[in-house]
Amino acid sequence: MSALPSTARVVIIGGGAVGASCLYHLAKAGWTDCLLLEKNELTAGSTWHAAGNVPTFSPSWGVMNIQRYSTELYRGLAQEVDYPLNYHVSGSLRLAHTKERMQEFKRACGMAKAQGMAYDLLSPEELKDHYPFLETHDLAGGLYDQFDGDIDPAQLTQALAKGARNLGAKVARFCPATGITRDKGEWVIETPKGTVRAEFVVNAAGYYAQRLGEMFKPFGGRTVPMMVMSHQYMLFEEVPEVKAWTEEHGGKLPIVRDVDSSYYLRQEINGFNLGPYELNCKGHWMDPSDPMPDDFSFQLYPDDLERLEWYIEDAMARVPLLGEAGLFKVINGPIPYTPDGLPLIGPMPGVPNAFEACVFTFGIAQAGGAGKVLAEWITQGETEWDMWSCDPRRFTGYADQAYCDAKGMEVYGHEYAMDFPHHVWPAARDKRQSSLHTRLQEAGAVFGVFNGWERANWFAKAGDDTSEAATLTWERNGPWHARVAEEVAAVRDACGMLPITGFTRFKLTGSGARAFVDGLTVSRLPKPGRVGLAYFADTRGRIVTEMTVVVRSEEEVDLITAAAAQWHDGALLANNLPDGITMTDLSDQMDCLLVTGPKAREVLAPLTEGHDLCRSWLSASFDGTVAGQPCSLLRVSFAGELGWEVHCPSASAPAIWDALSEAGVRPFGMFALDSMRIEKGYRGWKQDLSTDYTLFEAGLEQFVDLDKNTDFPGRDALLEERATGSTKHAVGLVIDANGLDAPYMASLWKDGELVGETTSGGWGHRVGASLAIGMLRADLTTPGTVVDIDIFGDLHQATVREMPFWDPKNERLRA
């Protein structure tokens, strides 16, 4: 390129595989006036030393989507852009040492099939059919992914860049971004070659993403939540038996991923590539004694093989041929990690017209899909798939550097760990504690984490097994099960209290506050003094979020939403906020106790002043006390029983807790609440409520008001859907299950045909059955219809039922 353009619609900063993919996909979308800036040569960061593995497997539905898309893109990219690509689709074998691992594989098979991919479950004997050099005597089985493989990272990046250039986009190499400012609503990016003005900017800077992110702090940004790990892989010399097998079969051996031992072993030419993820791992650039250099382009760390000794020996025992190969090269390079190991793809929190596509641990496998998603975010303002799993806004202010360092080390050391439903990872805990924390501990709380907040999952008694090891199971019946049953029984028969720490709370004040919210939501807002649910849609009528709305007046509206939604929903409001309306985030200042059960009124009556406990369901009362403490009462209960949410200043919560405890109210936790909310058919945020579904598909018609006089987002799409009908619809399912309940995205079948999936599942303690909320093909939604559900590889009968399963007429709620 002869000269740096002075303007561009989008400037992408970072020239690895992800940045090049973003440029390519923007150009494919017709946005050809885009520019990529790279401080050195393309691929100079993590891309150049990446191993280049391209799996499709992931326990995350969203990540599986982007990895699947990547493989589909890469298979045709060379021909499309006329650039050579060394891409081997050799397949892979994932090895299972345990029953639990085979269960994970079975679940993944169902997810893959729903995305149009076929994984195969293999016995130990069948593993040897695919890989004759493998020792299988101690294995439970394995999974074969025919779409897995490896690609040359440099060629991939250059191919994507060439494809973008062919469409008119531009690349500037050896051109770092040295400064960023805003002027008249545009970004001004300073470089040694000149200044570029842009409408949008993308941080795709890889392991330098945090340093680049600091430039956005003056404009509302935060420190990018990440750290950098040292990852080593080893290249071994040619092995005659591998060469002979390759010549005989005309292709490479499948990649072996011994996920329980935590490494991959791949054929490299006619030798091997071994890449462990070791428990005794090492981070870099984590303290002043090890500063991040200004430029680490095309550089590596010194070898550090001592910490890999166990993994090398284990791999040699698994594939004895490896022991006959000579080690000739060690690659030890930086790989960035977020606190959960998933990348940041989407809007940059707090910053207008800025996006992130960075901190990729598996950037080569995810680059193709990430570019697609990022281009959709910028050009359309929404994405085809719900990508909350990778949304930068999922980490809020609690994710400081100490947290990122500890979690990054934990994730790396457990790279292939299973995501068990009742397991909570122990690193970097207690970032946010409520004023009730000590009391919860004394009551036996076993905590989980919600947006950094410690919340009680269940309450243990003396002698209960509260060890981490006890949670490493897919089974329903762990040490928590009996206690959760008791907690639910207390709520059903008497009264229970749930501390819901960390609700996200926004207060909107100013002229037109109510009208502003009304213009954003598909729902009709409640009258002053009432409580209502409001749903917010994208332009396609799909669910963006759900908020509880309390209208105090035309000038004052309270909004309450999920803890994890703090920055997501805050952006939805702040990005549209007109002049004259103020938004205040009160999430850290308030606490909430849900007091619920048939005896809730008689428990609260002697403790309450100024609140009328005879007011109807969905009423709100603001001026009164409980146990002498100022609070508001909302007559709602996510548990589906008579009850009130007691909202109070954080300092007031302990006194209210103590008074309720003295009255004999039993505490219950999030596990019990989840059981009860499924029994009521109440939807969970980013489970049942996601942009994968429209409001009508999700069965939320009663909350959609298409006749109100506001042109809210999604109105036209919902009008069209109402006229034509939905192709799928939310249903309740009662399942003939064993000890396993339906996980998220368990597939539904009818006469051998895929007809839907579940979004929530669990044991209903009040109804004594395994339940699920499912999205089912519209012609099968009649109550009584029987379908099959794939639960960890086994088909079970599931009967369609109307929701709620419990108290279908809401008589207990309205008591």
mmCIF file of N, CA and C in Angstrom, residues 58-159:
data_model
loop_
_atom_site.group_PDB
_atom_site.id
_atom_site.type_symbol
_atom_site.label_atom_id
_atom_site.label_comp_id
_atom_site.label_asym_id
_atom_site.label_seq_id
_atom_site.Cartn_x
_atom_site.Cartn_y
_atom_site.Cartn_z
ATOM 1 N N SER A 58 -16.633 -28.160 21.282
ATOM 2 C CA SER A 58 -16.661 -27.220 22.403
ATOM 3 C C SER A 58 -17.863 -27.561 23.274
ATOM 4 N N PRO A 59 -17.753 -27.435 24.591
ATOM 5 C CA PRO A 59 -18.929 -27.605 25.453
ATOM 6 C C PRO A 59 -19.873 -26.409 25.399
ATOM 7 N N SER A 60 -19.441 -25.318 24.769
ATOM 8 C CA SER A 60 -20.258 -24.111 24.647
ATOM 9 C C SER A 60 -20.956 -24.102 23.296
ATOM 10 N N TRP A 61 -22.277 -23.896 23.305
ATOM 11 C CA TRP A 61 -23.047 -23.855 22.067
ATOM 12 C C TRP A 61 -22.561 -22.734 21.151
ATOM 13 N N GLY A 62 -22.339 -21.555 21.708
ATOM 14 C CA GLY A 62 -21.894 -20.429 20.906
ATOM 15 C C GLY A 62 -20.518 -20.635 20.324
ATOM 16 N N VAL A 63 -19.584 -21.148 21.132
ATOM 17 C CA VAL A 63 -18.218 -21.369 20.650
ATOM 18 C C VAL A 63 -18.192 -22.496 19.620
ATOM 19 N N MET A 64 -19.002 -23.534 19.821
ATOM 20 C CA MET A 64 -19.087 -24.583 18.799
ATOM 21 C C MET A 64 -19.563 -23.994 17.483
ATOM 22 N N ASN A 65 -20.496 -23.048 17.533
ATOM 23 C CA ASN A 65 -20.967 -22.392 16.316
ATOM 24 C C ASN A 65 -19.831 -21.698 15.573
ATOM 25 N N ILE A 66 -19.029 -20.902 16.295
ATOM 26 C CA ILE A 66 -17.988 -20.152 15.581
ATOM 27 C C ILE A 66 -16.868 -21.077 15.111
ATOM 28 N N GLN A 67 -16.580 -22.137 15.844
ATOM 29 C CA GLN A 67 -15.546 -23.068 15.397
ATOM 30 C C GLN A 67 -16.032 -23.890 14.200
ATOM 31 N N ARG A 68 -17.288 -24.301 14.217
ATOM 32 C CA ARG A 68 -17.848 -25.007 13.064
ATOM 33 C C ARG A 68 -17.786 -24.120 11.830
ATOM 34 N N TYR A 69 -18.197 -22.869 11.997
ATOM 35 C CA TYR A 69 -18.161 -21.943 10.862
ATOM 36 C C TYR A 69 -16.741 -21.785 10.333
ATOM 37 N N SER A 70 -15.759 -21.706 11.241
ATOM 38 C CA SER A 70 -14.368 -21.559 10.807
ATOM 39 C C SER A 70 -13.957 -22.702 9.889
ATOM 40 N N THR A 71 -14.270 -23.937 10.287
ATOM 41 C CA THR A 71 -13.867 -25.070 9.447
ATOM 42 C C THR A 71 -14.554 -25.018 8.085
ATOM 43 N N GLU A 72 -15.806 -24.616 8.062
ATOM 44 C CA GLU A 72 -16.514 -24.512 6.783
ATOM 45 C C GLU A 72 -15.884 -23.440 5.895
ATOM 46 N N LEU A 73 -15.513 -22.320 6.501
ATOM 47 C CA LEU A 73 -14.868 -21.240 5.749
ATOM 48 C C LEU A 73 -13.514 -21.682 5.210
ATOM 49 N N TYR A 74 -12.704 -22.298 6.071
ATOM 50 C CA TYR A 74 -11.333 -22.637 5.689
ATOM 51 C C TYR A 74 -11.290 -23.665 4.560
ATOM 52 N N ARG A 75 -12.288 -24.539 4.511
ATOM 53 C CA ARG A 75 -12.261 -25.584 3.479
ATOM 54 C C ARG A 75 -12.381 -24.998 2.069
ATOM 55 N N GLY A 76 -13.003 -23.842 1.938
ATOM 56 C CA GLY A 76 -13.151 -23.255 0.609
ATOM 57 C C GLY A 76 -12.387 -21.965 0.404
ATOM 58 N N LEU A 77 -11.623 -21.526 1.414
ATOM 59 C CA LEU A 77 -11.005 -20.205 1.358
ATOM 60 C C LEU A 77 -9.920 -20.108 0.299
ATOM 61 N N ALA A 78 -9.086 -21.133 0.193
ATOM 62 C CA ALA A 78 -7.965 -21.067 -0.760
ATOM 63 C C ALA A 78 -8.458 -20.820 -2.175
ATOM 64 N N GLN A 79 -9.496 -21.543 -2.558
ATOM 65 C CA GLN A 79 -10.028 -21.377 -3.909
ATOM 66 C C GLN A 79 -10.713 -20.021 -4.065
ATOM 67 N N GLU A 80 -11.411 -19.577 -3.013
ATOM 68 C CA GLU A 80 -12.148 -18.320 -3.115
ATOM 69 C C GLU A 80 -11.224 -17.136 -3.327
ATOM 70 N N VAL A 81 -10.116 -17.090 -2.577
ATOM 71 C CA VAL A 81 -9.245 -15.911 -2.633
ATOM 72 C C VAL A 81 -8.001 -16.150 -3.474
ATOM 73 N N ASP A 82 -7.853 -17.381 -4.017
ATOM 74 C CA ASP A 82 -6.707 -17.729 -4.853
ATOM 75 C C ASP A 82 -5.392 -17.546 -4.083
ATOM 76 N N TYR A 83 -5.320 -18.273 -2.951
ATOM 77 C CA TYR A 83 -4.099 -18.233 -2.136
ATOM 78 C C TYR A 83 -3.898 -19.637 -1.558
ATOM 79 N N PRO A 84 -2.674 -20.184 -1.610
ATOM 80 C CA PRO A 84 -2.448 -21.555 -1.137
ATOM 81 C C PRO A 84 -2.641 -21.671 0.376
ATOM 82 N N LEU A 85 -3.319 -22.742 0.796
ATOM 83 C CA LEU A 85 -3.569 -22.982 2.211
ATOM 84 C C LEU A 85 -3.220 -24.424 2.546
ATOM 85 N N ASN A 86 -2.340 -24.598 3.472
ATOM 86 C CA ASN A 86 -1.948 -25.923 3.926
ATOM 87 C C ASN A 86 -2.888 -26.339 5.054
ATOM 88 N N TYR A 87 -4.026 -26.925 4.680
ATOM 89 C CA TYR A 87 -5.086 -27.263 5.638
ATOM 90 C C TYR A 87 -5.334 -28.762 5.574
ATOM 91 N N HIS A 88 -5.090 -29.453 6.692
ATOM 92 C CA HIS A 88 -5.277 -30.899 6.773
ATOM 93 C C HIS A 88 -6.487 -31.199 7.659
ATOM 94 N N VAL A 89 -7.525 -31.757 7.081
ATOM 95 C CA VAL A 89 -8.688 -32.179 7.849
ATOM 96 C C VAL A 89 -8.509 -33.671 8.131
ATOM 97 N N SER A 90 -7.765 -33.946 9.188
ATOM 98 C CA SER A 90 -7.362 -35.320 9.508
ATOM 99 C C SER A 90 -8.314 -36.001 10.478
ATOM 100 N N GLY A 91 -9.203 -35.226 11.098
ATOM 101 C CA GLY A 91 -10.025 -35.771 12.168
ATOM 102 C C GLY A 91 -9.252 -35.829 13.472
ATOM 103 N N SER A 92 -9.966 -36.099 14.552
ATOM 104 C CA SER A 92 -9.293 -36.206 15.850
ATOM 105 C C SER A 92 -9.984 -37.243 16.713
ATOM 106 N N LEU A 93 -9.232 -37.756 17.667
ATOM 107 C CA LEU A 93 -9.729 -38.684 18.673
ATOM 108 C C LEU A 93 -9.580 -38.030 20.038
ATOM 109 N N ARG A 94 -10.687 -37.839 20.719
ATOM 110 C CA ARG A 94 -10.649 -37.390 22.110
ATOM 111 C C ARG A 94 -10.805 -38.618 22.991
ATOM 112 N N LEU A 95 -9.895 -38.781 23.929
ATOM 113 C CA LEU A 95 -9.840 -39.985 24.744
ATOM 114 C C LEU A 95 -10.554 -39.756 26.071
ATOM 115 N N ALA A 96 -11.282 -40.765 26.504
ATOM 116 C CA ALA A 96 -12.001 -40.697 27.779
ATOM 117 C C ALA A 96 -11.463 -41.754 28.716
ATOM 118 N N HIS A 97 -11.069 -41.337 29.913
ATOM 119 C CA HIS A 97 -10.611 -42.264 30.945
ATOM 120 C C HIS A 97 -11.740 -42.655 31.891
ATOM 121 N N THR A 98 -12.835 -41.885 31.881
ATOM 122 C CA THR A 98 -13.871 -42.069 32.891
ATOM 123 C C THR A 98 -15.261 -42.073 32.267
ATOM 124 N N LYS A 99 -16.224 -42.555 33.046
ATOM 125 C CA LYS A 99 -17.626 -42.518 32.636
ATOM 126 C C LYS A 99 -18.083 -41.077 32.432
ATOM 127 N N GLU A 100 -17.656 -40.184 33.318
ATOM 128 C CA GLU A 100 -18.083 -38.784 33.227
ATOM 129 C C GLU A 100 -17.598 -38.145 31.921
ATOM 130 N N ARG A 101 -16.390 -38.490 31.504
ATOM 131 C CA ARG A 101 -15.889 -37.929 30.260
ATOM 132 C C ARG A 101 -16.686 -38.460 29.066
ATOM 133 N N MET A 102 -17.036 -39.731 29.100
ATOM 134 C CA MET A 102 -17.855 -40.271 28.018
ATOM 135 C C MET A 102 -19.229 -39.598 27.994
ATOM 136 N N GLN A 103 -19.741 -39.264 29.171
ATOM 137 C CA GLN A 103 -21.011 -38.542 29.204
ATOM 138 C C GLN A 103 -20.878 -37.170 28.560
ATOM 139 N N GLU A 104 -19.777 -36.485 28.823
ATOM 140 C CA GLU A 104 -19.547 -35.196 28.175
ATOM 141 C C GLU A 104 -19.506 -35.363 26.658
ATOM 142 N N PHE A 105 -18.816 -36.407 26.202
ATOM 143 C CA PHE A 105 -18.727 -36.646 24.764
ATOM 144 C C PHE A 105 -20.106 -36.916 24.165
ATOM 145 N N LYS A 106 -20.918 -37.676 24.888
ATOM 146 C CA LYS A 106 -22.259 -37.973 24.391
ATOM 147 C C LYS A 106 -23.091 -36.699 24.263
ATOM 148 N N ARG A 107 -22.963 -35.820 25.238
ATOM 149 C CA ARG A 107 -23.688 -34.548 25.138
ATOM 150 C C ARG A 107 -23.204 -33.739 23.932
ATOM 151 N N ALA A 108 -21.873 -33.698 23.736
ATOM 152 C CA ALA A 108 -21.319 -32.953 22.607
ATOM 153 C C ALA A 108 -21.784 -33.527 21.279
ATOM 154 N N CYS A 109 -21.942 -34.838 21.216
ATOM 155 C CA CYS A 109 -22.433 -35.459 19.982
ATOM 156 C C CYS A 109 -23.820 -34.929 19.621
ATOM 157 N N GLY A 110 -24.686 -34.781 20.624
ATOM 158 C CA GLY A 110 -26.018 -34.252 20.374
ATOM 159 C C GLY A 110 -25.981 -32.808 19.912
ATOM 160 N N MET A 111 -25.127 -31.981 20.532
ATOM 161 C CA MET A 111 -25.001 -30.587 20.120
ATOM 162 C C MET A 111 -24.468 -30.490 18.699
ATOM 163 N N ALA A 112 -23.447 -31.309 18.394
ATOM 164 C CA ALA A 112 -22.861 -31.271 17.062
ATOM 165 C C ALA A 112 -23.879 -31.665 15.999
ATOM 166 N N LYS A 113 -24.664 -32.686 16.303
ATOM 167 C CA LYS A 113 -25.666 -33.138 15.337
ATOM 168 C C LYS A 113 -26.678 -32.041 15.061
ATOM 169 N N ALA A 114 -27.036 -31.288 16.099
ATOM 170 C CA ALA A 114 -27.982 -30.184 15.929
ATOM 171 C C ALA A 114 -27.386 -29.073 15.069
ATOM 172 N N GLN A 115 -26.055 -28.994 14.999
ATOM 173 C CA GLN A 115 -25.385 -28.003 14.149
ATOM 174 C C GLN A 115 -24.966 -28.584 12.800
ATOM 175 N N GLY A 116 -25.418 -29.797 12.520
ATOM 176 C CA GLY A 116 -25.143 -30.386 11.214
ATOM 177 C C GLY A 116 -23.845 -31.139 11.111
ATOM 178 N N MET A 117 -23.230 -31.455 12.260
ATOM 179 C CA MET A 117 -21.989 -32.219 12.262
ATOM 180 C C MET A 117 -22.241 -33.577 12.905
ATOM 181 N N ALA A 118 -21.502 -34.565 12.468
ATOM 182 C CA ALA A 118 -21.650 -35.907 13.024
ATOM 183 C C ALA A 118 -20.365 -36.305 13.731
ATOM 184 N N TYR A 119 -20.417 -36.391 15.056
ATOM 185 C CA TYR A 119 -19.331 -36.974 15.835
ATOM 186 C C TYR A 119 -19.645 -38.454 16.049
ATOM 187 N N ASP A 120 -18.614 -39.249 16.229
ATOM 188 C CA ASP A 120 -18.797 -40.677 16.493
ATOM 189 C C ASP A 120 -18.227 -41.023 17.853
ATOM 190 N N LEU A 121 -18.992 -41.775 18.642
ATOM 191 C CA LEU A 121 -18.490 -42.324 19.888
ATOM 192 C C LEU A 121 -17.836 -43.673 19.595
ATOM 193 N N LEU A 122 -16.659 -43.874 20.164
ATOM 194 C CA LEU A 122 -15.879 -45.070 19.862
ATOM 195 C C LEU A 122 -15.547 -45.852 21.128
ATOM 196 N N SER A 123 -15.528 -47.165 20.990
ATOM 197 C CA SER A 123 -15.026 -48.030 22.062
ATOM 198 C C SER A 123 -13.499 -48.005 22.034
ATOM 199 N N PRO A 124 -12.841 -48.509 23.074
ATOM 200 C CA PRO A 124 -11.370 -48.577 23.037
ATOM 201 C C PRO A 124 -10.855 -49.342 21.824
ATOM 202 N N GLU A 125 -11.545 -50.403 21.454
ATOM 203 C CA GLU A 125 -11.107 -51.183 20.301
ATOM 204 C C GLU A 125 -11.247 -50.369 19.013
ATOM 205 N N GLU A 126 -12.313 -49.616 18.903
ATOM 206 C CA GLU A 126 -12.515 -48.801 17.702
ATOM 207 C C GLU A 126 -11.512 -47.655 17.622
ATOM 208 N N LEU A 127 -11.046 -47.166 18.761
ATOM 209 C CA LEU A 127 -9.995 -46.143 18.748
ATOM 210 C C LEU A 127 -8.756 -46.654 18.030
ATOM 211 N N LYS A 128 -8.407 -47.907 18.279
ATOM 212 C CA LYS A 128 -7.223 -48.479 17.637
ATOM 213 C C LYS A 128 -7.422 -48.656 16.135
ATOM 214 N N ASP A 129 -8.656 -48.833 15.717
ATOM 215 C CA ASP A 129 -8.917 -48.913 14.279
ATOM 216 C C ASP A 129 -8.539 -47.604 13.590
ATOM 217 N N HIS A 130 -8.766 -46.490 14.270
ATOM 218 C CA HIS A 130 -8.414 -45.187 13.710
ATOM 219 C C HIS A 130 -6.942 -44.846 13.923
ATOM 220 N N TYR A 131 -6.357 -45.399 14.980
ATOM 221 C CA TYR A 131 -4.997 -45.004 15.367
ATOM 222 C C TYR A 131 -4.279 -46.241 15.924
ATOM 223 N N PRO A 132 -3.647 -47.013 15.084
ATOM 224 C CA PRO A 132 -3.093 -48.305 15.518
ATOM 225 C C PRO A 132 -1.952 -48.188 16.520
ATOM 226 N N PHE A 133 -1.355 -47.020 16.656
ATOM 227 C CA PHE A 133 -0.210 -46.852 17.554
ATOM 228 C C PHE A 133 -0.629 -46.454 18.971
ATOM 229 N N LEU A 134 -1.928 -46.460 19.235
ATOM 230 C CA LEU A 134 -2.477 -45.957 20.486
ATOM 231 C C LEU A 134 -2.647 -47.084 21.507
ATOM 232 N N GLU A 135 -2.250 -46.833 22.743
ATOM 233 C CA GLU A 135 -2.509 -47.767 23.852
ATOM 234 C C GLU A 135 -3.879 -47.417 24.450
ATOM 235 N N THR A 136 -4.773 -48.394 24.508
ATOM 236 C CA THR A 136 -6.157 -48.122 24.908
ATOM 237 C C THR A 136 -6.625 -48.957 26.095
ATOM 238 N N HIS A 137 -5.717 -49.691 26.755
ATOM 239 C CA HIS A 137 -6.129 -50.660 27.783
ATOM 240 C C HIS A 137 -6.842 -50.016 28.968
ATOM 241 N N ASP A 138 -6.575 -48.742 29.242
ATOM 242 C CA ASP A 138 -7.144 -48.098 30.424
ATOM 243 C C ASP A 138 -8.193 -47.049 30.075
ATOM 244 N N LEU A 139 -8.696 -47.072 28.849
ATOM 245 C CA LEU A 139 -9.641 -46.056 28.405
ATOM 246 C C LEU A 139 -11.078 -46.559 28.464
ATOM 247 N N ALA A 140 -11.998 -45.602 28.683
ATOM 248 C CA ALA A 140 -13.425 -45.924 28.659
ATOM 249 C C ALA A 140 -13.994 -45.815 27.254
ATOM 250 N N GLY A 141 -13.297 -45.125 26.380
ATOM 251 C CA GLY A 141 -13.748 -44.925 25.018
ATOM 252 C C GLY A 141 -13.228 -43.609 24.483
ATOM 253 N N GLY A 142 -13.901 -43.089 23.470
ATOM 254 C CA GLY A 142 -13.447 -41.838 22.892
ATOM 255 C C GLY A 142 -14.462 -41.253 21.942
ATOM 256 N N LEU A 143 -14.117 -40.088 21.399
ATOM 257 C CA LEU A 143 -14.973 -39.372 20.453
ATOM 258 C C LEU A 143 -14.146 -39.079 19.206
ATOM 259 N N TYR A 144 -14.731 -39.339 18.042
ATOM 260 C CA TYR A 144 -14.074 -39.046 16.770
ATOM 261 C C TYR A 144 -14.768 -37.864 16.116
ATOM 262 N N ASP A 145 -13.990 -36.817 15.846
ATOM 263 C CA ASP A 145 -14.471 -35.621 15.161
ATOM 264 C C ASP A 145 -13.822 -35.595 13.785
ATOM 265 N N GLN A 146 -14.587 -35.934 12.762
ATOM 266 C CA GLN A 146 -14.036 -36.022 11.412
ATOM 267 C C GLN A 146 -13.675 -34.661 10.844
ATOM 268 N N PHE A 147 -14.174 -33.567 11.455
ATOM 269 C CA PHE A 147 -13.954 -32.230 10.916
ATOM 270 C C PHE A 147 -12.711 -31.549 11.510
ATOM 271 N N ASP A 148 -12.094 -32.168 12.495
ATOM 272 C CA ASP A 148 -10.928 -31.591 13.160
ATOM 273 C C ASP A 148 -9.723 -31.631 12.220
ATOM 274 N N GLY A 149 -8.759 -30.770 12.495
ATOM 275 C CA GLY A 149 -7.561 -30.765 11.674
ATOM 276 C C GLY A 149 -6.606 -29.668 12.081
ATOM 277 N N ASP A 150 -5.713 -29.302 11.162
ATOM 278 C CA ASP A 150 -4.769 -28.223 11.445
ATOM 279 C C ASP A 150 -4.513 -27.435 10.172
ATOM 280 N N ILE A 151 -4.152 -26.183 10.358
ATOM 281 C CA ILE A 151 -3.942 -25.268 9.242
ATOM 282 C C ILE A 151 -2.705 -24.435 9.519
ATOM 283 N N ASP A 152 -2.045 -23.996 8.473
ATOM 284 C CA ASP A 152 -0.890 -23.117 8.620
ATOM 285 C C ASP A 152 -1.387 -21.724 9.000
ATOM 286 N N PRO A 153 -1.078 -21.250 10.219
ATOM 287 C CA PRO A 153 -1.634 -19.967 10.670
ATOM 288 C C PRO A 153 -1.225 -18.779 9.807
ATOM 289 N N ALA A 154 0.030 -18.763 9.341
ATOM 290 C CA ALA A 154 0.485 -17.638 8.522
ATOM 291 C C ALA A 154 -0.243 -17.620 7.189
ATOM 292 N N GLN A 155 -0.369 -18.796 6.566
ATOM 293 C CA GLN A 155 -1.098 -18.857 5.301
ATOM 294 C C GLN A 155 -2.558 -18.439 5.479
ATOM 295 N N LEU A 156 -3.177 -18.888 6.574
ATOM 296 C CA LEU A 156 -4.565 -18.513 6.829
ATOM 297 C C LEU A 156 -4.705 -17.007 6.927
ATOM 298 N N THR A 157 -3.828 -16.375 7.687
ATOM 299 C CA THR A 157 -3.906 -14.929 7.869
ATOM 300 C C THR A 157 -3.709 -14.199 6.546
ATOM 301 N N GLN A 158 -2.710 -14.620 5.792
ATOM 302 C CA GLN A 158 -2.466 -13.975 4.507
ATOM 303 C C GLN A 158 -3.623 -14.182 3.537
ATOM 304 N N ALA A 159 -4.246 -15.368 3.573
ATOM 305 C CA ALA A 159 -5.383 -15.634 2.697
ATOM 306 C C ALA A 159 -6.558 -14.727 3.043
#
